[in-house]
Amino acid sequence: MNEIYISYAWKDDRSESGKRREELVDRICETLLAQNYKLIRDRNYLSLGKSIQNFMLEIGSGNYVIVVISDKYLKSEYCMFEAVEIMKSKNYEQKIFPVVLEDANIYSKDGQFKYINYWKQQKHKIDEIINADLQLNADSAMNSVADKIREISQKIDDFILFIADKLSIDPSKNFDVFIEQLTSAIKNDAAKMRNKKSILVAGTGNYQLPVEVYLTAKKLGEKIAEYDYNLITGGWQGVDYLVSESFANKLASKNIPLSHKLTQIVLHGTQPMFRGGTVQYTESGINEWLKSLQQSDLVILLGGLGGTYETYLYAKQEKIPVIPIVCTSGDAKKVFDEMLQDWDNQLIGNISIEKFKSLNQYINDESTAEDVVNDVMDIANEIIFAKTMLK
């Protein structure tokens, strides 16, 4: 789950401060939604019949939370219970992006004491009510409210000190910087998740390869390892062998066990041409493709003489994005042309058609092969990011 939650005090658009707060949150939401981030705002989420209690619990498990701190927020039972739930989650310090508004007096000792004392008073009031009514049972709504207020009164000082100590960029003054800080953090997190993502490489299965396929395969294996993805191949000679070999060499330089990162899927009774990694066996026929694709997040095609095109067809059926390296010709060129003709239906994230067309380059040496592979991996990273982090 990679939602961005927004926690703020709403239902206050009559006062000037309330209007400014709504306008600021509107602008943040519009900007992030325009970039296709998964955004959850309680005002929109809490439609008729949905549980406020469940939402307050859910917000604590969100990957990222923009917390808009105002005087009203710090005195709101609902908002502060959301804050308490957020602080219960693992590594909450990295997931919170605070926006401290001018009326939230949390940077002075007097201001901090005012909010801490406010919740102590609220606890004292609710305790008096509970103690005065001996008929209340432990499961009553009043006891549930009392438990929340007691928890807030215990955590308010930690929350205020954490927010006051954390660098906060005011989006009302530096809006672009705030959005950049948030999206950069999300992109950095996505990069750390690449070691859980797998790229299937398919291509020409001959010993003798054209120079552009040979050079590209060697560079591609190296780059997939460099970006910390897992590699899946069909264990053939040619492209599969070269990609696996350069992938293994790069992992060896990083002191990473190959069996953790390379999977070769071959027919029962056979062995992969490249000896290493984890080997899985399958039956001939459609399972040759499906077993590989079902473990893959992305497919990259190099050259190909028929079987590579079938990989593309099955990947389409399984809704897996495909990047054909067009300048390696063969099936990859055929797929590239087909994808351009049906561009609106491609599962390729936010990649523009212009960027996709830019892969049509000329390869004649290691330098030009590396340029193409860098462009391919740039697109691969964007597609994986979109699948992982965006709508």
mmCIF file of C-alpha atoms in Angstrom:
data_model
loop_
_atom_site.group_PDB
_atom_site.id
_atom_site.type_symbol
_atom_site.label_atom_id
_atom_site.label_comp_id
_atom_site.label_asym_id
_atom_site.label_seq_id
_atom_site.Cartn_x
_atom_site.Cartn_y
_atom_site.Cartn_z
ATOM 1 C CA MET A 1 0.000 0.000 0.000
ATOM 2 C CA ASN A 2 1.578 3.325 -1.081
ATOM 3 C CA GLU A 3 -1.107 5.882 -0.388
ATOM 4 C CA ILE A 4 -0.430 9.441 0.657
ATOM 5 C CA TYR A 5 -2.848 10.421 3.408
ATOM 6 C CA ILE A 6 -3.619 14.000 4.337
ATOM 7 C CA SER A 7 -4.400 14.600 7.999
ATOM 8 C CA TYR A 8 -5.802 18.051 8.755
ATOM 9 C CA ALA A 9 -8.605 19.844 10.573
ATOM 10 C CA TRP A 10 -11.463 20.411 8.143
ATOM 11 C CA LYS A 11 -15.122 21.464 8.421
ATOM 12 C CA ASP A 12 -13.920 25.003 9.076
ATOM 13 C CA ASP A 13 -14.213 26.976 5.837
ATOM 14 C CA ARG A 14 -16.027 29.956 7.371
ATOM 15 C CA SER A 15 -13.105 31.549 9.221
ATOM 16 C CA GLU A 16 -10.282 33.154 7.253
ATOM 17 C CA SER A 17 -7.714 30.691 8.654
ATOM 18 C CA GLY A 18 -10.047 27.797 7.791
ATOM 19 C CA LYS A 19 -10.462 29.027 4.220
ATOM 20 C CA ARG A 20 -6.697 29.402 3.780
ATOM 21 C CA ARG A 21 -6.157 25.922 5.163
ATOM 22 C CA GLU A 22 -8.698 24.390 2.767
ATOM 23 C CA GLU A 23 -7.188 26.258 -0.190
ATOM 24 C CA LEU A 24 -3.694 25.032 0.700
ATOM 25 C CA VAL A 25 -4.810 21.400 1.092
ATOM 26 C CA ASP A 26 -6.780 21.686 -2.189
ATOM 27 C CA ARG A 27 -3.641 22.857 -3.979
ATOM 28 C CA ILE A 28 -1.488 20.054 -2.510
ATOM 29 C CA CYS A 29 -4.097 17.455 -3.501
ATOM 30 C CA GLU A 30 -4.531 18.802 -7.030
ATOM 31 C CA THR A 31 -0.763 18.818 -7.616
ATOM 32 C CA LEU A 32 -0.201 15.260 -6.370
ATOM 33 C CA LEU A 33 -3.255 13.876 -8.172
ATOM 34 C CA ALA A 34 -2.037 15.480 -11.409
ATOM 35 C CA GLN A 35 1.161 13.422 -10.971
ATOM 36 C CA ASN A 36 -0.974 10.273 -10.453
ATOM 37 C CA TYR A 37 -0.100 9.676 -6.802
ATOM 38 C CA LYS A 38 -2.535 7.648 -4.698
ATOM 39 C CA LEU A 39 -4.021 10.272 -2.430
ATOM 40 C CA ILE A 40 -6.512 9.764 0.382
ATOM 41 C CA ARG A 41 -8.185 12.796 1.925
ATOM 42 C CA ASP A 42 -10.679 12.125 4.691
ATOM 43 C CA ARG A 43 -13.166 14.733 3.459
ATOM 44 C CA ASN A 44 -13.523 12.779 0.196
ATOM 45 C CA TYR A 45 -13.028 9.298 1.658
ATOM 46 C CA LEU A 46 -15.594 9.512 4.449
ATOM 47 C CA SER A 47 -18.738 9.158 2.393
ATOM 48 C CA LEU A 48 -22.035 8.008 3.867
ATOM 49 C CA GLY A 49 -21.708 4.727 5.711
ATOM 50 C CA LYS A 50 -17.914 4.657 6.044
ATOM 51 C CA SER A 51 -16.363 4.399 9.492
ATOM 52 C CA ILE A 52 -14.479 7.391 10.887
ATOM 53 C CA GLN A 53 -12.870 5.049 13.417
ATOM 54 C CA ASN A 54 -11.534 2.760 10.670
ATOM 55 C CA PHE A 55 -10.192 5.722 8.733
ATOM 56 C CA MET A 56 -8.294 6.979 11.769
ATOM 57 C CA LEU A 57 -6.725 3.533 12.150
ATOM 58 C CA GLU A 58 -5.942 3.256 8.419
ATOM 59 C CA ILE A 59 -4.119 6.568 8.301
ATOM 60 C CA GLY A 60 -1.570 5.177 10.737
ATOM 61 C CA SER A 61 -0.688 2.410 8.274
ATOM 62 C CA GLY A 62 -0.299 4.660 5.233
ATOM 63 C CA ASN A 63 3.150 4.915 3.689
ATOM 64 C CA TYR A 64 3.187 8.712 3.749
ATOM 65 C CA VAL A 65 1.168 11.239 5.701
ATOM 66 C CA ILE A 66 1.027 14.989 5.130
ATOM 67 C CA VAL A 67 0.089 16.414 8.524
ATOM 68 C CA VAL A 68 -1.258 19.974 8.340
ATOM 69 C CA ILE A 69 -0.748 21.296 11.876
ATOM 70 C CA SER A 70 -3.017 24.132 12.969
ATOM 71 C CA ASP A 71 -4.308 25.308 16.325
ATOM 72 C CA LYS A 72 -7.588 23.561 15.535
ATOM 73 C CA TYR A 73 -5.747 20.320 14.651
ATOM 74 C CA LEU A 74 -3.921 20.262 17.983
ATOM 75 C CA LYS A 75 -7.231 20.623 19.868
ATOM 76 C CA SER A 76 -9.256 18.186 17.743
ATOM 77 C CA GLU A 77 -9.976 14.734 19.160
ATOM 78 C CA TYR A 78 -10.243 13.221 15.671
ATOM 79 C CA CYS A 79 -7.036 14.830 14.369
ATOM 80 C CA MET A 80 -4.978 14.022 17.431
ATOM 81 C CA PHE A 81 -6.168 10.411 17.449
ATOM 82 C CA GLU A 82 -4.941 10.201 13.825
ATOM 83 C CA ALA A 83 -1.606 11.628 15.024
ATOM 84 C CA VAL A 84 -1.407 8.999 17.788
ATOM 85 C CA GLU A 85 -2.077 6.205 15.273
ATOM 86 C CA ILE A 86 0.590 7.555 12.921
ATOM 87 C CA MET A 87 3.157 7.553 15.740
ATOM 88 C CA LYS A 88 2.437 3.873 16.448
ATOM 89 C CA SER A 89 3.627 2.808 13.014
ATOM 90 C CA LYS A 90 7.154 1.644 12.332
ATOM 91 C CA ASN A 91 9.584 4.346 11.151
ATOM 92 C CA TYR A 92 6.913 7.027 11.488
ATOM 93 C CA GLU A 93 9.614 9.718 11.542
ATOM 94 C CA GLN A 94 10.348 9.077 7.853
ATOM 95 C CA LYS A 95 6.721 8.910 6.711
ATOM 96 C CA ILE A 96 5.433 12.203 8.171
ATOM 97 C CA PHE A 97 5.653 15.427 6.171
ATOM 98 C CA PRO A 98 4.491 18.206 8.508
ATOM 99 C CA VAL A 99 3.028 21.531 7.415
ATOM 100 C CA VAL A 100 2.972 23.860 10.427
ATOM 101 C CA LEU A 101 0.559 26.763 9.964
ATOM 102 C CA GLU A 102 1.052 30.142 11.601
ATOM 103 C CA ASP A 103 -1.638 29.719 14.269
ATOM 104 C CA ALA A 104 -0.020 26.524 15.640
ATOM 105 C CA ASN A 105 2.191 27.792 18.458
ATOM 106 C CA ILE A 106 4.489 24.776 18.845
ATOM 107 C CA TYR A 107 7.921 26.402 18.615
ATOM 108 C CA SER A 108 7.842 28.121 22.015
ATOM 109 C CA LYS A 109 7.833 26.438 25.428
ATOM 110 C CA ASP A 110 4.719 28.403 26.397
ATOM 111 C CA GLY A 111 2.897 27.285 23.251
ATOM 112 C CA GLN A 112 3.879 23.633 23.744
ATOM 113 C CA PHE A 113 2.762 23.766 27.396
ATOM 114 C CA LYS A 114 -0.600 25.231 26.331
ATOM 115 C CA TYR A 115 -1.445 22.217 24.138
ATOM 116 C CA ILE A 116 -0.094 19.652 26.605
ATOM 117 C CA ASN A 117 -2.107 21.255 29.389
ATOM 118 C CA TYR A 118 -5.221 21.413 27.181
ATOM 119 C CA TRP A 119 -5.261 17.628 26.785
ATOM 120 C CA LYS A 120 -4.554 17.051 30.464
ATOM 121 C CA GLN A 121 -7.631 19.125 31.189
ATOM 122 C CA GLN A 122 -9.664 17.129 28.660
ATOM 123 C CA LYS A 123 -8.537 13.907 30.340
ATOM 124 C CA HIS A 124 -9.498 15.281 33.755
ATOM 125 C CA LYS A 125 -12.971 16.243 32.468
ATOM 126 C CA ILE A 126 -13.688 12.893 30.853
ATOM 127 C CA ASP A 127 -12.427 11.020 33.928
ATOM 128 C CA GLU A 128 -14.821 12.999 36.082
ATOM 129 C CA ILE A 129 -17.727 12.119 33.780
ATOM 130 C CA ILE A 130 -16.805 8.434 33.711
ATOM 131 C CA ASN A 131 -16.313 8.231 37.486
ATOM 132 C CA ALA A 132 -19.622 9.999 38.126
ATOM 133 C CA ASP A 133 -21.624 7.536 36.035
ATOM 134 C CA LEU A 134 -21.337 4.169 37.698
ATOM 135 C CA GLN A 135 -23.797 2.643 35.231
ATOM 136 C CA LEU A 136 -21.354 2.845 32.296
ATOM 137 C CA ASN A 137 -20.026 -0.496 31.131
ATOM 138 C CA ALA A 138 -16.506 -1.007 29.819
ATOM 139 C CA ASP A 139 -17.681 -1.275 26.189
ATOM 140 C CA SER A 140 -19.728 1.926 26.165
ATOM 141 C CA ALA A 141 -19.144 4.679 23.606
ATOM 142 C CA MET A 142 -18.228 7.072 26.427
ATOM 143 C CA ASN A 143 -15.484 4.757 27.642
ATOM 144 C CA SER A 144 -14.188 4.482 24.074
ATOM 145 C CA VAL A 145 -13.964 8.282 23.829
ATOM 146 C CA ALA A 146 -12.302 8.403 27.237
ATOM 147 C CA ASP A 147 -9.659 5.878 26.136
ATOM 148 C CA LYS A 148 -8.834 8.004 23.094
ATOM 149 C CA ILE A 149 -8.496 11.187 25.123
ATOM 150 C CA ARG A 150 -6.292 9.451 27.716
ATOM 151 C CA GLU A 151 -4.037 8.161 24.944
ATOM 152 C CA ILE A 152 -3.814 11.601 23.345
ATOM 153 C CA SER A 153 -2.941 13.185 26.709
ATOM 154 C CA GLN A 154 -0.104 10.656 27.084
ATOM 155 C CA LYS A 155 1.286 11.179 23.561
ATOM 156 C CA ILE A 156 0.695 14.910 22.907
ATOM 157 C CA ASP A 157 4.060 16.027 24.268
ATOM 158 C CA ASP A 158 5.979 13.469 22.145
ATOM 159 C CA PHE A 159 4.023 14.489 19.042
ATOM 160 C CA ILE A 160 4.556 18.228 19.525
ATOM 161 C CA LEU A 161 8.265 17.834 20.273
ATOM 162 C CA PHE A 162 8.682 15.601 17.197
ATOM 163 C CA ILE A 163 6.906 18.061 14.873
ATOM 164 C CA ALA A 164 8.737 21.072 16.363
ATOM 165 C CA ASP A 165 12.091 19.340 15.861
ATOM 166 C CA LYS A 166 11.407 18.122 12.289
ATOM 167 C CA LEU A 167 12.308 20.422 9.423
ATOM 168 C CA SER A 168 9.058 21.749 8.013
ATOM 169 C CA ILE A 169 8.736 23.502 4.678
ATOM 170 C CA ASP A 170 5.744 25.824 4.576
ATOM 171 C CA PRO A 171 4.015 25.126 1.226
ATOM 172 C CA SER A 172 2.145 28.417 1.449
ATOM 173 C CA LYS A 173 5.549 30.089 1.013
ATOM 174 C CA ASN A 174 7.637 27.420 -0.761
ATOM 175 C CA PHE A 175 5.071 25.219 -2.462
ATOM 176 C CA ASP A 176 7.299 23.728 -5.172
ATOM 177 C CA VAL A 177 10.053 22.938 -2.653
ATOM 178 C CA PHE A 178 7.562 21.133 -0.392
ATOM 179 C CA ILE A 179 6.208 18.998 -3.273
ATOM 180 C CA GLU A 180 9.764 18.228 -4.411
ATOM 181 C CA GLN A 181 10.743 17.141 -0.883
ATOM 182 C CA LEU A 182 7.746 14.812 -0.667
ATOM 183 C CA THR A 183 8.028 13.275 -4.133
ATOM 184 C CA SER A 184 11.817 12.856 -3.808
ATOM 185 C CA ALA A 185 11.319 10.892 -0.588
ATOM 186 C CA ILE A 186 8.768 8.660 -2.330
ATOM 187 C CA LYS A 187 11.082 8.086 -5.310
ATOM 188 C CA ASN A 188 13.969 7.220 -2.979
ATOM 189 C CA ASP A 189 11.758 4.697 -1.195
ATOM 190 C CA ALA A 190 10.758 3.210 -4.547
ATOM 191 C CA ALA A 191 14.423 2.777 -5.492
ATOM 192 C CA LYS A 192 14.994 0.822 -2.259
ATOM 193 C CA MET A 193 12.165 -1.530 -3.247
ATOM 194 C CA ARG A 194 13.775 -2.555 -6.546
ATOM 195 C CA ASN A 195 15.405 -5.590 -4.938
ATOM 196 C CA LYS A 196 11.904 -7.086 -4.746
ATOM 197 C CA LYS A 197 11.164 -6.482 -8.440
ATOM 198 C CA SER A 198 12.068 -8.842 -11.289
ATOM 199 C CA ILE A 199 12.859 -8.158 -14.933
ATOM 200 C CA LEU A 200 12.441 -10.901 -17.532
ATOM 201 C CA VAL A 201 14.844 -10.616 -20.470
ATOM 202 C CA ALA A 202 14.038 -12.496 -23.679
ATOM 203 C CA GLY A 203 15.852 -12.394 -27.000
ATOM 204 C CA THR A 204 17.727 -14.167 -29.761
ATOM 205 C CA GLY A 205 18.723 -17.701 -28.713
ATOM 206 C CA ASN A 206 21.643 -18.269 -31.117
ATOM 207 C CA TYR A 207 25.334 -18.607 -30.411
ATOM 208 C CA GLN A 208 26.158 -16.179 -33.206
ATOM 209 C CA LEU A 209 24.592 -12.775 -32.498
ATOM 210 C CA PRO A 210 24.610 -9.528 -34.459
ATOM 211 C CA VAL A 211 26.993 -7.025 -32.910
ATOM 212 C CA GLU A 212 24.192 -4.710 -31.708
ATOM 213 C CA VAL A 213 22.454 -7.593 -29.873
ATOM 214 C CA TYR A 214 25.722 -8.878 -28.374
ATOM 215 C CA LEU A 215 26.816 -5.476 -27.043
ATOM 216 C CA THR A 216 23.357 -4.581 -25.733
ATOM 217 C CA ALA A 217 22.898 -7.899 -23.922
ATOM 218 C CA LYS A 218 26.197 -7.533 -22.077
ATOM 219 C CA LYS A 219 25.412 -3.973 -20.979
ATOM 220 C CA LEU A 220 21.832 -4.808 -20.037
ATOM 221 C CA GLY A 221 22.745 -7.564 -17.578
ATOM 222 C CA GLU A 222 25.239 -5.273 -15.895
ATOM 223 C CA LYS A 223 22.701 -2.428 -15.543
ATOM 224 C CA ILE A 224 19.908 -4.654 -14.202
ATOM 225 C CA ALA A 225 22.299 -5.754 -11.446
ATOM 226 C CA GLU A 226 23.482 -2.193 -10.873
ATOM 227 C CA TYR A 227 19.897 -1.045 -10.225
ATOM 228 C CA ASP A 228 19.393 -4.012 -7.844
ATOM 229 C CA TYR A 229 16.589 -5.730 -9.770
ATOM 230 C CA ASN A 230 16.219 -9.503 -9.929
ATOM 231 C CA LEU A 231 16.763 -11.160 -13.319
ATOM 232 C CA ILE A 232 14.682 -13.905 -14.934
ATOM 233 C CA THR A 233 15.671 -15.688 -18.155
ATOM 234 C CA GLY A 234 14.753 -18.831 -20.072
ATOM 235 C CA GLY A 235 18.264 -20.254 -19.789
ATOM 236 C CA TRP A 236 18.962 -20.243 -23.543
ATOM 237 C CA GLN A 237 22.215 -19.586 -25.347
ATOM 238 C CA GLY A 238 22.694 -16.172 -26.922
ATOM 239 C CA VAL A 239 20.941 -13.265 -25.198
ATOM 240 C CA ASP A 240 19.941 -15.218 -22.074
ATOM 241 C CA TYR A 241 23.514 -16.421 -21.548
ATOM 242 C CA LEU A 242 25.150 -13.030 -22.093
ATOM 243 C CA VAL A 243 22.704 -11.131 -19.900
ATOM 244 C CA SER A 244 23.078 -13.711 -17.107
ATOM 245 C CA GLU A 245 26.853 -13.679 -17.351
ATOM 246 C CA SER A 246 27.222 -9.886 -17.129
ATOM 247 C CA PHE A 247 24.544 -9.793 -14.405
ATOM 248 C CA ALA A 248 26.503 -12.388 -12.391
ATOM 249 C CA ASN A 249 29.802 -10.535 -12.841
ATOM 250 C CA LYS A 250 28.288 -7.309 -11.551
ATOM 251 C CA LEU A 251 26.748 -9.052 -8.534
ATOM 252 C CA ALA A 252 30.097 -10.684 -7.754
ATOM 253 C CA SER A 253 31.687 -7.222 -7.581
ATOM 254 C CA LYS A 254 28.943 -6.239 -5.088
ATOM 255 C CA ASN A 255 29.452 -9.458 -3.073
ATOM 256 C CA ILE A 256 25.805 -10.517 -3.554
ATOM 257 C CA PRO A 257 24.962 -14.246 -3.884
ATOM 258 C CA LEU A 258 23.758 -14.983 -7.410
ATOM 259 C CA SER A 259 21.134 -17.494 -6.266
ATOM 260 C CA HIS A 260 19.295 -14.640 -4.496
ATOM 261 C CA LYS A 261 18.923 -12.604 -7.692
ATOM 262 C CA LEU A 262 18.984 -14.802 -10.843
ATOM 263 C CA THR A 263 16.224 -17.255 -11.768
ATOM 264 C CA GLN A 264 16.478 -19.393 -14.911
ATOM 265 C CA ILE A 265 13.341 -21.248 -15.960
ATOM 266 C CA VAL A 266 13.979 -24.225 -18.254
ATOM 267 C CA LEU A 267 12.214 -27.363 -19.498
ATOM 268 C CA HIS A 268 12.262 -30.550 -17.427
ATOM 269 C CA GLY A 269 15.273 -32.665 -18.340
ATOM 270 C CA THR A 270 17.399 -29.707 -19.485
ATOM 271 C CA GLN A 271 19.891 -27.348 -17.885
ATOM 272 C CA PRO A 272 20.414 -23.622 -18.520
ATOM 273 C CA MET A 273 23.362 -22.693 -20.730
ATOM 274 C CA PHE A 274 24.663 -20.327 -18.062
ATOM 275 C CA ARG A 275 25.469 -22.314 -14.929
ATOM 276 C CA GLY A 276 24.445 -20.361 -11.856
ATOM 277 C CA GLY A 277 21.574 -18.807 -9.961
ATOM 278 C CA THR A 278 18.360 -20.613 -9.087
ATOM 279 C CA VAL A 279 16.935 -23.033 -11.665
ATOM 280 C CA GLN A 280 13.207 -23.748 -11.975
ATOM 281 C CA TYR A 281 11.688 -26.378 -14.240
ATOM 282 C CA THR A 282 8.511 -26.280 -16.294
ATOM 283 C CA GLU A 283 6.576 -28.189 -18.938
ATOM 284 C CA SER A 284 6.842 -27.379 -22.638
ATOM 285 C CA GLY A 285 4.173 -25.267 -24.281
ATOM 286 C CA ILE A 286 2.465 -22.211 -22.848
ATOM 287 C CA ASN A 287 3.952 -22.849 -19.390
ATOM 288 C CA GLU A 288 7.400 -22.046 -20.807
ATOM 289 C CA TRP A 289 6.233 -18.439 -21.017
ATOM 290 C CA LEU A 290 3.713 -18.209 -18.209
ATOM 291 C CA LYS A 291 5.976 -19.483 -15.423
ATOM 292 C CA SER A 292 8.506 -16.758 -16.257
ATOM 293 C CA LEU A 293 5.927 -14.019 -16.722
ATOM 294 C CA GLN A 294 4.065 -14.788 -13.510
ATOM 295 C CA GLN A 295 7.231 -13.922 -11.568
ATOM 296 C CA SER A 296 8.065 -10.815 -13.586
ATOM 297 C CA ASP A 297 7.251 -7.131 -13.143
ATOM 298 C CA LEU A 298 8.646 -6.044 -16.525
ATOM 299 C CA VAL A 299 9.852 -7.616 -19.774
ATOM 300 C CA ILE A 300 12.747 -6.394 -21.945
ATOM 301 C CA LEU A 301 13.159 -7.771 -25.473
ATOM 302 C CA LEU A 302 16.388 -7.945 -27.534
ATOM 303 C CA GLY A 303 16.312 -9.097 -31.155
ATOM 304 C CA GLY A 304 14.473 -12.403 -31.424
ATOM 305 C CA LEU A 305 13.492 -14.847 -34.124
ATOM 306 C CA GLY A 306 9.913 -15.754 -33.232
ATOM 307 C CA GLY A 307 9.924 -16.957 -29.624
ATOM 308 C CA THR A 308 10.681 -13.455 -28.374
ATOM 309 C CA TYR A 309 7.554 -12.165 -30.107
ATOM 310 C CA GLU A 310 5.517 -14.870 -28.365
ATOM 311 C CA THR A 311 6.889 -13.608 -25.041
ATOM 312 C CA TYR A 312 5.401 -10.218 -25.935
ATOM 313 C CA LEU A 313 2.009 -11.712 -26.801
ATOM 314 C CA TYR A 314 1.792 -13.618 -23.517
ATOM 315 C CA ALA A 315 3.034 -10.568 -21.572
ATOM 316 C CA LYS A 316 0.145 -8.567 -23.077
ATOM 317 C CA GLN A 317 -2.307 -11.205 -21.900
ATOM 318 C CA GLU A 318 -0.799 -11.150 -18.400
ATOM 319 C CA LYS A 319 -0.810 -7.317 -18.313
ATOM 320 C CA ILE A 320 2.958 -7.041 -17.880
ATOM 321 C CA PRO A 321 4.769 -3.988 -19.353
ATOM 322 C CA VAL A 322 7.188 -4.651 -22.218
ATOM 323 C CA ILE A 323 10.172 -2.606 -23.431
ATOM 324 C CA PRO A 324 11.448 -3.716 -26.860
ATOM 325 C CA ILE A 325 14.976 -2.535 -27.660
ATOM 326 C CA VAL A 326 14.082 -1.599 -31.214
ATOM 327 C CA CYS A 327 17.631 -1.091 -32.481
ATOM 328 C CA THR A 328 18.380 -4.804 -31.911
ATOM 329 C CA SER A 329 15.950 -5.571 -34.784
ATOM 330 C CA GLY A 330 14.084 -8.874 -35.193
ATOM 331 C CA ASP A 331 11.107 -9.476 -32.903
ATOM 332 C CA ALA A 332 11.990 -6.424 -30.802
ATOM 333 C CA LYS A 333 11.534 -4.169 -33.856
ATOM 334 C CA LYS A 334 8.242 -5.885 -34.713
ATOM 335 C CA VAL A 335 6.942 -5.367 -31.167
ATOM 336 C CA PHE A 336 8.121 -1.754 -31.136
ATOM 337 C CA ASP A 337 6.156 -0.994 -34.312
ATOM 338 C CA GLU A 338 3.030 -2.751 -33.005
ATOM 339 C CA MET A 339 3.178 -0.858 -29.723
ATOM 340 C CA LEU A 340 3.374 2.481 -31.543
ATOM 341 C CA GLN A 341 0.319 1.588 -33.614
ATOM 342 C CA ASP A 342 -1.698 0.809 -30.471
ATOM 343 C CA TRP A 343 -0.047 3.278 -28.100
ATOM 344 C CA ASP A 344 -3.106 4.232 -26.039
ATOM 345 C CA ASN A 345 -3.503 0.642 -24.832
ATOM 346 C CA GLN A 346 0.083 0.083 -23.732
ATOM 347 C CA LEU A 347 0.828 -0.681 -20.047
ATOM 348 C CA ILE A 348 3.817 1.587 -19.874
ATOM 349 C CA GLY A 349 3.096 4.006 -17.032
ATOM 350 C CA ASN A 350 3.589 7.693 -17.719
ATOM 351 C CA ILE A 351 6.129 7.172 -20.516
ATOM 352 C CA SER A 352 5.454 9.536 -23.391
ATOM 353 C CA ILE A 353 5.416 8.285 -26.952
ATOM 354 C CA GLU A 354 8.315 10.646 -27.703
ATOM 355 C CA LYS A 355 10.454 9.063 -24.986
ATOM 356 C CA PHE A 356 9.542 5.592 -26.239
ATOM 357 C CA LYS A 357 10.494 6.546 -29.804
ATOM 358 C CA SER A 358 13.867 7.808 -28.557
ATOM 359 C CA LEU A 359 14.923 4.165 -28.089
ATOM 360 C CA ASN A 360 15.250 3.930 -31.877
ATOM 361 C CA GLN A 361 18.992 4.602 -31.934
ATOM 362 C CA TYR A 362 22.007 3.158 -33.738
ATOM 363 C CA ILE A 363 24.395 0.745 -31.967
ATOM 364 C CA ASN A 364 27.842 0.036 -33.357
ATOM 365 C CA ASP A 365 30.138 -0.038 -30.290
ATOM 366 C CA GLU A 366 30.106 -0.367 -26.495
ATOM 367 C CA SER A 367 29.516 3.346 -25.980
ATOM 368 C CA THR A 368 26.377 3.516 -28.119
ATOM 369 C CA ALA A 369 25.125 0.251 -26.577
ATOM 370 C CA GLU A 370 25.544 1.742 -23.120
ATOM 371 C CA ASP A 371 23.640 4.880 -24.153
ATOM 372 C CA VAL A 372 20.698 2.788 -25.344
ATOM 373 C CA VAL A 373 20.706 0.577 -22.250
ATOM 374 C CA ASN A 374 20.782 3.652 -19.991
ATOM 375 C CA ASP A 375 17.687 4.954 -21.782
ATOM 376 C CA VAL A 376 15.991 1.554 -21.484
ATOM 377 C CA MET A 377 16.687 1.385 -17.742
ATOM 378 C CA ASP A 378 15.455 4.936 -17.277
ATOM 379 C CA ILE A 379 12.132 3.873 -18.808
ATOM 380 C CA ALA A 380 12.148 0.624 -16.798
ATOM 381 C CA ASN A 381 12.629 2.559 -13.551
ATOM 382 C CA GLU A 382 9.752 4.899 -14.403
ATOM 383 C CA ILE A 383 7.419 2.011 -15.250
ATOM 384 C CA ILE A 384 8.268 0.109 -12.048
ATOM 385 C CA PHE A 385 7.825 3.324 -10.040
ATOM 386 C CA ALA A 386 4.422 3.929 -11.603
ATOM 387 C CA LYS A 387 3.314 0.328 -10.915
ATOM 388 C CA THR A 388 4.522 0.494 -7.324
ATOM 389 C CA MET A 389 3.731 4.028 -6.220
ATOM 390 C CA LEU A 390 1.148 5.567 -8.531
ATOM 391 C CA LYS A 391 -2.470 4.917 -9.473
#
